[in-house]
Each structure stands twice: as structure tokens, then as C-alpha cells.
Amino acid sequence: MTDSTTLPEIFQGRIDSEEKIEPRDWMPDAYRKTLIRQISQHAHSEIVGQLPEGNWITRAPSLRRKAILLAKVQDEAGHGLYLYSAAETLGISREQMLEQLHSGKAKYSSIFNYPTLTWADIGAIGWLVDSAAIINQIPLCRCSYGPYARAMVRICKEESFHQRQGYELLMTLCQGSEEQKAMAQDAINRWWWPSVMMFGPGDANSTHSAQSMQWKIKRNSNDELRQKFVDQAVPQAEYLGLTLPDPDLKWNEARGHYDFGEIDWDEFYQVVGGNGPCNHERISARIKAHEDGAWVREAALAYADKQRQRARKAAA
Amino acid sequence: MSGETTRQELFQYVIRLGDNALINGQRLAEWCGRGPFVEEDIAMTNIALDLVGRARMLLTYAGEVEGAGRTEDDLAYFRNEREFRNFQIMELPVGDFAFTTARQFFVDAYDYFYYRALQHSVDSTLAGIAAKTLKECEYHLRHSAEWMLRLGDGTEQSHAKISTAVAELMPFTYELFDADGIDRAMQANQIGVDLNTVEALWNEKVNNVLDEATLERPELKYTRSGGRQGLHSEHIGYLLAEMQSLQRAMPGQDW
Ligand SMILES: [Fe+2]
Ligand SMILES: [Fe+2]
């Protein structure tokens, strides 16, 4: 490199040679902003994602399933925590991030704006939603930003555990009574398309993609990842004996992939825009938890303050 | 005492312990996703998970003792209000964070001293479960006792809320030590524990923590008891209706 190499050039050079960027390193403002947006959105998704699954904890049909579901929802909250911490290394506070979630400024994964109507929905979420999450997240384990990449390694391990548990739940239903199998099929009918939409807009309409690819925050396009998801899910659905609700789904020998039908982009943008079946309820639930907890957080701070003063007095 | 009576008594004894863990866990799990901040949400979910795990061990053992082939799920999902043997304090609605904290503190202190004694049971299964449970109880008690201090000695508002919760819950703690014939029989044959000892240790711990938290221990103007005999508060029916709904709607299936 010559003397005239600029900071942005050095930065891009490090990224090109697969070096990790760490919190104290120089980074372009836009890189920082993009990461804050993406990591906090990811963290919010984990936290809001507790709600639809938490909806079935008190009604889980066996104690084993209750324990598995409690552990899963606890894991998701843990993911939220690692991710909030990763975002904090970029100079935003948790309070600010929560503010953005509650005001609607920050987004979270739209999938959690759908309701969990029956027990089979818990299996459908584990199988489809955790699968989609893994496919989205595996490339993030190699993200150029160190703290995010490291958080993703930990998270991906747990997500694959969730995915297997969800699949096993559905398998149990599919091997059960007609009524149970119908419950599983109904859940897949409702969760399939929202899961396919989890990969975001098609490549032609994806606003942030090119820059994120160059920064190695993103390594695959939305449509590539979506295809991977579909290819993986089809044989798994067949094995369960369930039908995916897409008449256009068929193997394309020439492409070596499954073709699938057109996504209802109108529904996608409705839900992203706040008009999904549970958007209002999810955010209201988060705001209520935060507001109901305000006095608790204040008490903890006041107590810690008193303890510090007492310690100082004792030392004097 | 005939062999059959002892088996029935042991079944009752174990089912009480299992029901206490299950119903407490069921209530605590209602906090999932609604905690005052993420770390505490995780902690409460984690404790609920411990309680469900403990309930599973105890109900499985109760089924074995009974010898009628009932599994943990048969016992959890197919008994009615009068057959549940948990203390009433476990089934009270979840309330606010102060109510949950005070309930957990009273129950955690009880469980800690109870299972510490039960480790020495001549019943090796119970002794084993107690030893495993004790590690969790220690953590649970530390957690809830710390929150008693933070809320009691935090702000004026938190002090008022936790005082109200303590006053509401104190009458329900009477039942924890309201031994009946089964407790006495189990203590006599060294399967069970000496509730008088547990009570003395519990009082000491509770008084110390309340004192440090700048809280008064309220006088008991009335008491509540009866869970040991399946005499509950009106809340139990709703809790069971929710918990058992799916198993009852489609009985006889694998889940
Ligand atoms: Fe997660
Ligand atoms: Fe997950």
C-alpha cells in the first residue's frame, strides 16, 4: 500500500482479506449504521419471537414438551441478549434500541407477526422458522464484524437444536391420530409462505444488498438463500407426509433446484408495514412488559446506589 | 401399618412434592416474555424450567410408587382439582413482579431447607432427587432473596409494592408447616423430614431477609391451608383448565 492509501481503502482491504473488524477499529459511518440496524433488528426478532412460542408454554401437552419449549424460548431470549451486547459495541445503548423497537422505528422479523393458533404451530415454527433462521445466519458466522460473527456461531448451534426439536414434534403429530395430522397440515399451510418470505424482498428489489455484500456483512443474496431453504424443506415435508401449500412446487432438473410459486408480495409489504395479523399485539406486549418493569429497574438501580454509598461509608 | 397403607401414604407424600413444583413452575412460566428486562426474563424462565424438571422426576416416581402404571403426564394432565395436592400459595395468580418475588422467596426458602433435609431420606430415590434439586434451590433462594432486598430497600414505590405482596402472601405460608398424618408418618419412618426443624430455619431466614430489606413481618390475622387434602383456592380450576386443555381435548395420543 502507498502512503496515499485512505482509511476507507485500508478498511476495505482488511475486509477483502477476510480480517475481522473489531469495535475499536476505524470503520465507515455507513458500515456502523448498517450493522447497528441489522444486529438490533436481529436482536429484536429474538425477543419478539418469544411471544408467539411463549403463548403455548402453559398449554404444552406433555411435561417433556413444556420443558423443551421453556428451554427454547429461554434460548431465544439469550440470543437477544448476545445480540444486544454485540450492537452495544457499536455505540448504541440497549435503552436506545428498545426505544426504537417500541416506537416502530426498528423492525423485527415479520414472521413473528403471525399468531400461534394450535400446538402444531410450535412444531411449524421450530421446523420452518428456525430452519430459515439457520440458513440466513450460517453465512453471518463469517460476517466481517467480529462481535456479530462470534455471537452468530453460538446462536447457530442452538438454532439447529430448535429445528430438530420442531421437526420431531411434527413427526410425532404426523404419526399420531388423523386429528393430529390435520393439525400439523393446517399449521404448515399457514406457516409455509410467511417462512419463504423470511428471506426478504427478491434480489431485484433488495435495497441494502450490494453494499452489504461488499462489506461482507452479507454473503449470499436473498433469493439464493430462499432457494436453499425451499430445496431443503421439500424432502423434509415429504418425509413427514405433509403437503407444502404451493401447486407450482416441482423439481427442475435443468436448474438442479425446486421451482416454486410467486410470493404474495402484497402480503409481505402489508406485514412489514405494520398491518400483519399480530403486529400491534406484539409491540403492545413488548411495551407493556417494559413499562410494567420500569419500577423494578428503578428499584434495582436505587438499591445498587445505596449499597455503593454504604460501602464507601464503611471504607471511610 | 399394612404395606398397602404405606405405599398409599408414600404416593401421597411424593405427589404433594411433585404438585408443588409443577404448579409453581406453571405460574412462574407465565412470566416468559414479560419480564422487567431480558436478563430477568431469562432467570425466571430458567427457574420455571427447573421446577418443571423437578416435577417430572417426582411425578414419575409417584407413578412408580402407586404401581398403577400412571406416567408423569397421566398425573399432570388427568387429575382434577380435588386430586391436586399442592399448597395454595403455588396456585395464586401470578400478580405483579413484587407478588412473584415474594411468593418465590417464601417458597424457595422452604424448598431449600426442605430438600436439604430430604437428602437424608431413607428412600434412596427421594434422597437422590433431593440432592439434585438442592443445587437449584440454593440458586433460586439466592435469586429471590436478592430481589427482596432490592425491592424492599429500593425506591418508596418498590417498598410499598413488596410490602403489600408480603402481607397478601404471609397467610398462605402457614400451610407450608401445617403437617398432617402423612407428614408425621413419613417423618417417623425417616422417609420424610422434620417440619418443625424446617419451620425454625425458614423463620430465621425469612426474618433476616425481611429485616435487611427494611420490611415488617406482618401479624397473621387469618391463615390459609388445605392443599395437602386437595382443598384449594378458586384459582386452581382455571390453572388446570389451561394446563390440561389439549390433553383433555384429544386424550390418548402421543405428543
Ligand atoms: Fe434464536
Ligand atoms: Fe431458535
GROMACS .gro file of N, CA and C and ligand atoms in nm, chain A residues 46 53 72 75-76 79 130 133 158-159 162-163, ligand 2:
model
   37
   46GLU      N    1  -3.541  -1.189   1.804
   46GLU     CA    2  -3.531  -1.295   1.904
   46GLU      C    3  -3.625  -1.266   2.021
   53GLU      N    4  -4.427  -1.819   2.064
   53GLU     CA    5  -4.399  -1.951   2.120
   53GLU      C    6  -4.435  -1.958   2.268
   72LYS      N    7  -3.639  -2.362   2.494
   72LYS     CA    8  -3.623  -2.296   2.364
   72LYS      C    9  -3.646  -2.145   2.376
   75ASP      N   10  -3.366  -1.986   2.533
   75ASP     CA   11  -3.254  -1.970   2.439
   75ASP      C   12  -3.274  -1.846   2.353
   76GLU      N   13  -3.395  -1.827   2.303
   76GLU     CA   14  -3.421  -1.714   2.214
   76GLU      C   15  -3.394  -1.582   2.286
   79HIS      N   16  -3.034  -1.535   2.292
   79HIS     CA   17  -2.984  -1.484   2.163
   79HIS      C   18  -3.003  -1.333   2.157
  130ASP      N   19  -3.703  -2.179   1.239
  130ASP     CA   20  -3.564  -2.199   1.282
  130ASP      C   21  -3.477  -2.244   1.165
  133ALA      N   22  -3.400  -1.936   0.977
  133ALA     CA   23  -3.305  -1.858   1.056
  133ALA      C   24  -3.164  -1.913   1.038
  158GLU      N   25  -2.751  -2.344   1.867
  158GLU     CA   26  -2.878  -2.362   1.937
  158GLU      C   27  -2.995  -2.367   1.839
  159GLU      N   28  -2.986  -2.289   1.731
  159GLU     CA   29  -3.097  -2.289   1.635
  159GLU      C   30  -3.113  -2.426   1.571
  162HIS      N   31  -3.310  -2.635   1.794
  162HIS     CA   32  -3.453  -2.599   1.789
  162HIS      C   33  -3.520  -2.659   1.666
  163GLN      N   34  -3.445  -2.655   1.556
  163GLN     CA   35  -3.500  -2.704   1.430
  163GLN      C   36  -3.532  -2.853   1.442
  573FE      FE   37  -3.440  -2.068   1.763
   0.00000   0.00000   0.00000
